[in-house]
CSV table of C-alpha atoms and ligand atoms in Angstrom, one decimal:
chain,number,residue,atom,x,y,z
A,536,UNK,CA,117.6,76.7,113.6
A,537,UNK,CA,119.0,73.6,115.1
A,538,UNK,CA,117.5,70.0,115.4
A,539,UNK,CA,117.9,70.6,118.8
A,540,UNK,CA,115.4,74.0,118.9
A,541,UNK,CA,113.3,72.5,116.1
A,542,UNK,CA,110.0,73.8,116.6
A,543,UNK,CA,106.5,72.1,116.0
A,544,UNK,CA,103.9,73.1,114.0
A,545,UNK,CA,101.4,75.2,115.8
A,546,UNK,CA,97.4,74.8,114.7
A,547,UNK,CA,94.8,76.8,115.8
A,548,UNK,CA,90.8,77.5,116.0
A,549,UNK,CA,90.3,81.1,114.8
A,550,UNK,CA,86.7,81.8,114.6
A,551,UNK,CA,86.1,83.9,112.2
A,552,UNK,CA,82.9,85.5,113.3
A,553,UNK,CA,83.8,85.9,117.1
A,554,UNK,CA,87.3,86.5,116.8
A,555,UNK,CA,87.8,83.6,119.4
A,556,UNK,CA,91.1,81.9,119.3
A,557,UNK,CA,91.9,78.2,120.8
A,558,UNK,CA,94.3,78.2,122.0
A,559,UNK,CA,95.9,80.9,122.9
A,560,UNK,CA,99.1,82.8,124.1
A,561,UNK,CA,97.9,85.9,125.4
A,562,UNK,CA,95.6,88.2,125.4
A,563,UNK,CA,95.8,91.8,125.0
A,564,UNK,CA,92.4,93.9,126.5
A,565,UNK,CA,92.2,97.5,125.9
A,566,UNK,CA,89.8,99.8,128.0
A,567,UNK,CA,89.2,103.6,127.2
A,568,UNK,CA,91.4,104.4,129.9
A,569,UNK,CA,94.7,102.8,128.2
A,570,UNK,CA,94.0,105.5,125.6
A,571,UNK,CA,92.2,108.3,126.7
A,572,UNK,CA,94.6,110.8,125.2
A,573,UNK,CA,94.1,108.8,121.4
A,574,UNK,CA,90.4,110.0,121.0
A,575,UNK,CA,90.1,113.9,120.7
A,576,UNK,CA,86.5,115.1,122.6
A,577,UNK,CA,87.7,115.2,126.3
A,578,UNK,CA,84.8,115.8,127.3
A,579,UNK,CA,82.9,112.4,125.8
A,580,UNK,CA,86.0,110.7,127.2
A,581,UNK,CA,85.2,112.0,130.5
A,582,UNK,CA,81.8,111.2,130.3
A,583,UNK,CA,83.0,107.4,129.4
A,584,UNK,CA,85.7,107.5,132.0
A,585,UNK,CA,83.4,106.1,134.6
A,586,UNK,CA,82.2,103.6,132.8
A,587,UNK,CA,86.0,102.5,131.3
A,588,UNK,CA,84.5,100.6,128.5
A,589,UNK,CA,86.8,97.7,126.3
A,590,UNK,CA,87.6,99.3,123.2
A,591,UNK,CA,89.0,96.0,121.9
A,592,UNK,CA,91.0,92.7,122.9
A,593,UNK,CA,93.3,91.0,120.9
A,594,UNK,CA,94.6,87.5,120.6
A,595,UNK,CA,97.9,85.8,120.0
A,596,UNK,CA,99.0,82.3,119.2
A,597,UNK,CA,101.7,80.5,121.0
A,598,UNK,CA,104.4,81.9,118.2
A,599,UNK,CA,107.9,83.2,119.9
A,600,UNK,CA,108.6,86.8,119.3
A,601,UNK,CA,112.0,86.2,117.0
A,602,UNK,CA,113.2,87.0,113.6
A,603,UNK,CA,112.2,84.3,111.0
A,604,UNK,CA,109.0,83.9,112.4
A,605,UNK,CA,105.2,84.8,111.9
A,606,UNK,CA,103.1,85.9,115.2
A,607,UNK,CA,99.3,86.1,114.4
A,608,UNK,CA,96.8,87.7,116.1
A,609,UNK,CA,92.8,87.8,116.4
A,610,UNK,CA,91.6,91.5,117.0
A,611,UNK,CA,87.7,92.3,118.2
A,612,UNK,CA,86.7,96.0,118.1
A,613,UNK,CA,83.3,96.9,119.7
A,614,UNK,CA,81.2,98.8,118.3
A,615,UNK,CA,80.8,102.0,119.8
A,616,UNK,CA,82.2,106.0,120.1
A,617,UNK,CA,83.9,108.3,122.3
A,618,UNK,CA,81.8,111.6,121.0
A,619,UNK,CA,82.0,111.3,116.8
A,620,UNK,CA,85.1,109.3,117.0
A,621,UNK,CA,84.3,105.1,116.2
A,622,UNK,CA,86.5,102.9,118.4
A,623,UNK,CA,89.8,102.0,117.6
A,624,UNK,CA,93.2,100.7,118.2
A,625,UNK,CA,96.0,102.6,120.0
A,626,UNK,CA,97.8,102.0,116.6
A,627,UNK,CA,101.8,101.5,116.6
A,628,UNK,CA,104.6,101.6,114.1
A,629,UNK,CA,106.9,98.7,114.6
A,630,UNK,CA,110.0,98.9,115.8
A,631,UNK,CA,111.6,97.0,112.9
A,632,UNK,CA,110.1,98.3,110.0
A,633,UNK,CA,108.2,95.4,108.1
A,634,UNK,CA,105.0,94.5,106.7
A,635,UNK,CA,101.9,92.8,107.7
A,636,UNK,CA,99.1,91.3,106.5
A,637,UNK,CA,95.6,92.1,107.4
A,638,UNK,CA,92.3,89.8,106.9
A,639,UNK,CA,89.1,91.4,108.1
A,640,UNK,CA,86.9,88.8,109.0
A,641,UNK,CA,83.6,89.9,110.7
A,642,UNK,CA,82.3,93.2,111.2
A,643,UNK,CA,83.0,96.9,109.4
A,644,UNK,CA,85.7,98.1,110.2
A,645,UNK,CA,89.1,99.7,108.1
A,646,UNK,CA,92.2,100.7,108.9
A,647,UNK,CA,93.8,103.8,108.5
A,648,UNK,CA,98.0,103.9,107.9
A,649,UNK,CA,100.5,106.7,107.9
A,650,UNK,CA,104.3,106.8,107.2
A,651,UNK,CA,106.5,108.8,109.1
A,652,UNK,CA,106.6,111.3,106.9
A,653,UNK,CA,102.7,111.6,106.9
A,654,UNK,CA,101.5,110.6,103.9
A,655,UNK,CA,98.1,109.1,104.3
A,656,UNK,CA,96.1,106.0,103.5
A,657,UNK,CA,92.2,104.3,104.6
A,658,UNK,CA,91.3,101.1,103.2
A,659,UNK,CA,88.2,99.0,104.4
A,660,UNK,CA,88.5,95.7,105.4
A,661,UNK,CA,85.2,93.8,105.4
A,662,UNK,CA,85.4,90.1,105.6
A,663,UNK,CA,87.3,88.8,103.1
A,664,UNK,CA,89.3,91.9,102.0
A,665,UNK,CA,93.0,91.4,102.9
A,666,UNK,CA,94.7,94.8,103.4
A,667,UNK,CA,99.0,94.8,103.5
A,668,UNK,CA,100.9,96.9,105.4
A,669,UNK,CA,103.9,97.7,104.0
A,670,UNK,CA,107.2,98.3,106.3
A,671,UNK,CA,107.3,101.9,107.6
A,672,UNK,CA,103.3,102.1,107.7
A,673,UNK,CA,101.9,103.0,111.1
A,674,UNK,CA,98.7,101.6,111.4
A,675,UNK,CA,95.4,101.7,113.4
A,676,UNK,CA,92.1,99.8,112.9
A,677,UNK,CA,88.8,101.3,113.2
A,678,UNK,CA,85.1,100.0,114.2
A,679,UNK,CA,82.8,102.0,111.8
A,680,UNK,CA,79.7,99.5,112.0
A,681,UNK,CA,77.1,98.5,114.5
A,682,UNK,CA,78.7,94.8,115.5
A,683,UNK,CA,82.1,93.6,116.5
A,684,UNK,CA,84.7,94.2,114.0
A,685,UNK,CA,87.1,91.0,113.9
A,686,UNK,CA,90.3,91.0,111.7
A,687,UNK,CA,93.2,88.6,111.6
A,688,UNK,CA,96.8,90.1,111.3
A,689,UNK,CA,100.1,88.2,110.9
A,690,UNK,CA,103.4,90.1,111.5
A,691,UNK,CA,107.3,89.1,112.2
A,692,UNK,CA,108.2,87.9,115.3
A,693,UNK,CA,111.2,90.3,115.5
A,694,UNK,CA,108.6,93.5,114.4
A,695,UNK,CA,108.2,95.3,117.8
A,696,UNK,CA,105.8,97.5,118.4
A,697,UNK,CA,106.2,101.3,118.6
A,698,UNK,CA,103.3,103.0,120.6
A,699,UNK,CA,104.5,105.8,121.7
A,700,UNK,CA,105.2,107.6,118.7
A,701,UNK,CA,101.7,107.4,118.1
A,702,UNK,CA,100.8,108.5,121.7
A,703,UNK,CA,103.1,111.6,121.1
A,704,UNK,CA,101.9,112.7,117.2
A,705,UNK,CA,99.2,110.9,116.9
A,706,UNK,CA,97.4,110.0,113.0
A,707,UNK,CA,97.2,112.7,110.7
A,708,UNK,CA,93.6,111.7,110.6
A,709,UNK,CA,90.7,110.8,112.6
A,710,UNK,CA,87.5,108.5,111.6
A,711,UNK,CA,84.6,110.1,112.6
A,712,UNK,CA,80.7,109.5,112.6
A,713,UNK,CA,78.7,111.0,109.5
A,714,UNK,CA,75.0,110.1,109.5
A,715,UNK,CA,74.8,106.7,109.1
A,716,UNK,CA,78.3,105.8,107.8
A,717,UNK,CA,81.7,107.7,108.4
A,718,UNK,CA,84.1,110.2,106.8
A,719,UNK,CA,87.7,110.5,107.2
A,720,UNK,CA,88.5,113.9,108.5
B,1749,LIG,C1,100.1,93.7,115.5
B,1749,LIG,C2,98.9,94.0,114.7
B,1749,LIG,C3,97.6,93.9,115.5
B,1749,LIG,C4,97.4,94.8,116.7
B,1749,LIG,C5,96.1,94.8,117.3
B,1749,LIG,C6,95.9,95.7,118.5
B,1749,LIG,O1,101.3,94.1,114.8
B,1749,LIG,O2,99.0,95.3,114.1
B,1749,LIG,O3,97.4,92.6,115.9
B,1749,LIG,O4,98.4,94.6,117.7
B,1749,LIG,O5,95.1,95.0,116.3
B,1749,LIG,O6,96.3,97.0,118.1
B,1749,LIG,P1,97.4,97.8,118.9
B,1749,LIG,O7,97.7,99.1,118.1
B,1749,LIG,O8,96.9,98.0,120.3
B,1749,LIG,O9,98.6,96.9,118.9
B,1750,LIG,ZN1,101.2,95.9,113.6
């Protein structure tokens, strides 16, 4: 980096309950019909269709998407289902293998990671729990509670995101309603 490129530091309001970022980049707002396929009752998505209901938004500080720096992002998940199946993220593997780091902040929520070659893992994230990602872990968040579930994430500029891999094989395993909590099935 050059003195001419020199780059300020870049502060931000993250609240922690809301999810609420000031200011912000952009924001990424994903309905049930950006990801109809993910969820696996068809017909509970088409009863939903009408309706088209956020899933979740997400988001961004003012961080450029290059190598050598770290992008962070506020996600909200509502609370809800499509049939047994809590909300959730599309989920993506990035395109340049590399970790992230995970703070859940609000809400009950986990998320659920896979490598490529499908080996498996589910680890909750209620505020205060940080959860890493290691490179070559796909990964998808999950709303299993009642209110908003709010994590931060921080990743590398250069990461990428990989979504349709997920779209065509989708996770190994799906987070579904049991009584009053969930089971991974
Ligand atoms: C980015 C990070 C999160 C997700 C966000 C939305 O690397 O993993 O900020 O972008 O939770 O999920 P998705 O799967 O739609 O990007
Ligand atoms: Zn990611």
């Amino acid at each position: 980096m050059t003195l001419e490129n020199l780059q300020l530091p870049l502060a931000t309001m993250l609240d922690l309950a809301s999810g609420d970022m000031d200011p912000y980049a952009l924001v990424v707002e994903r309905r049930l019909s950006h990801m109809a396929e993910a969820y696996h009752d068809r017909a509970a998505v088409t009863a939903a269709a009408g309706e088209d209901p956020v899933i979740y938004r997400a988001y961004e500080a003012d961080v450029p998407h290059e190598a050598s720096q770290l992008v962070y992002r506020m996600t909200i998940i509502e609370p809800g289902r499509i049939g047994d199946e809590f909300y959730m993220t599309k989920g993506h593997h990035h395109v340049v293998d590399s970790g992230e780091f995970y703070l859940g902040t609000a809400g009950t929520g986990a998320v659920v990671m896979q490598t490529r070659s499908g080996e498996v893992r589910v680890e909750e994230m209620p505020p205060g729990r940080a959860v890493y990602v290691p490179p070559g872990w796909a990964h998808r968040s999950v709303n299993v509670g009642t209110e908003p579930f709010v994590f931060l994430a921080v990743f590398f500029g250069n990461a990428g995101h990989d979504y349709a891999s997920i779209e065509r094989d989708g996770f190994a395993v799906r987070v579904l309603a049991d009584g009053d909590g969930y089971r991974v099935g």
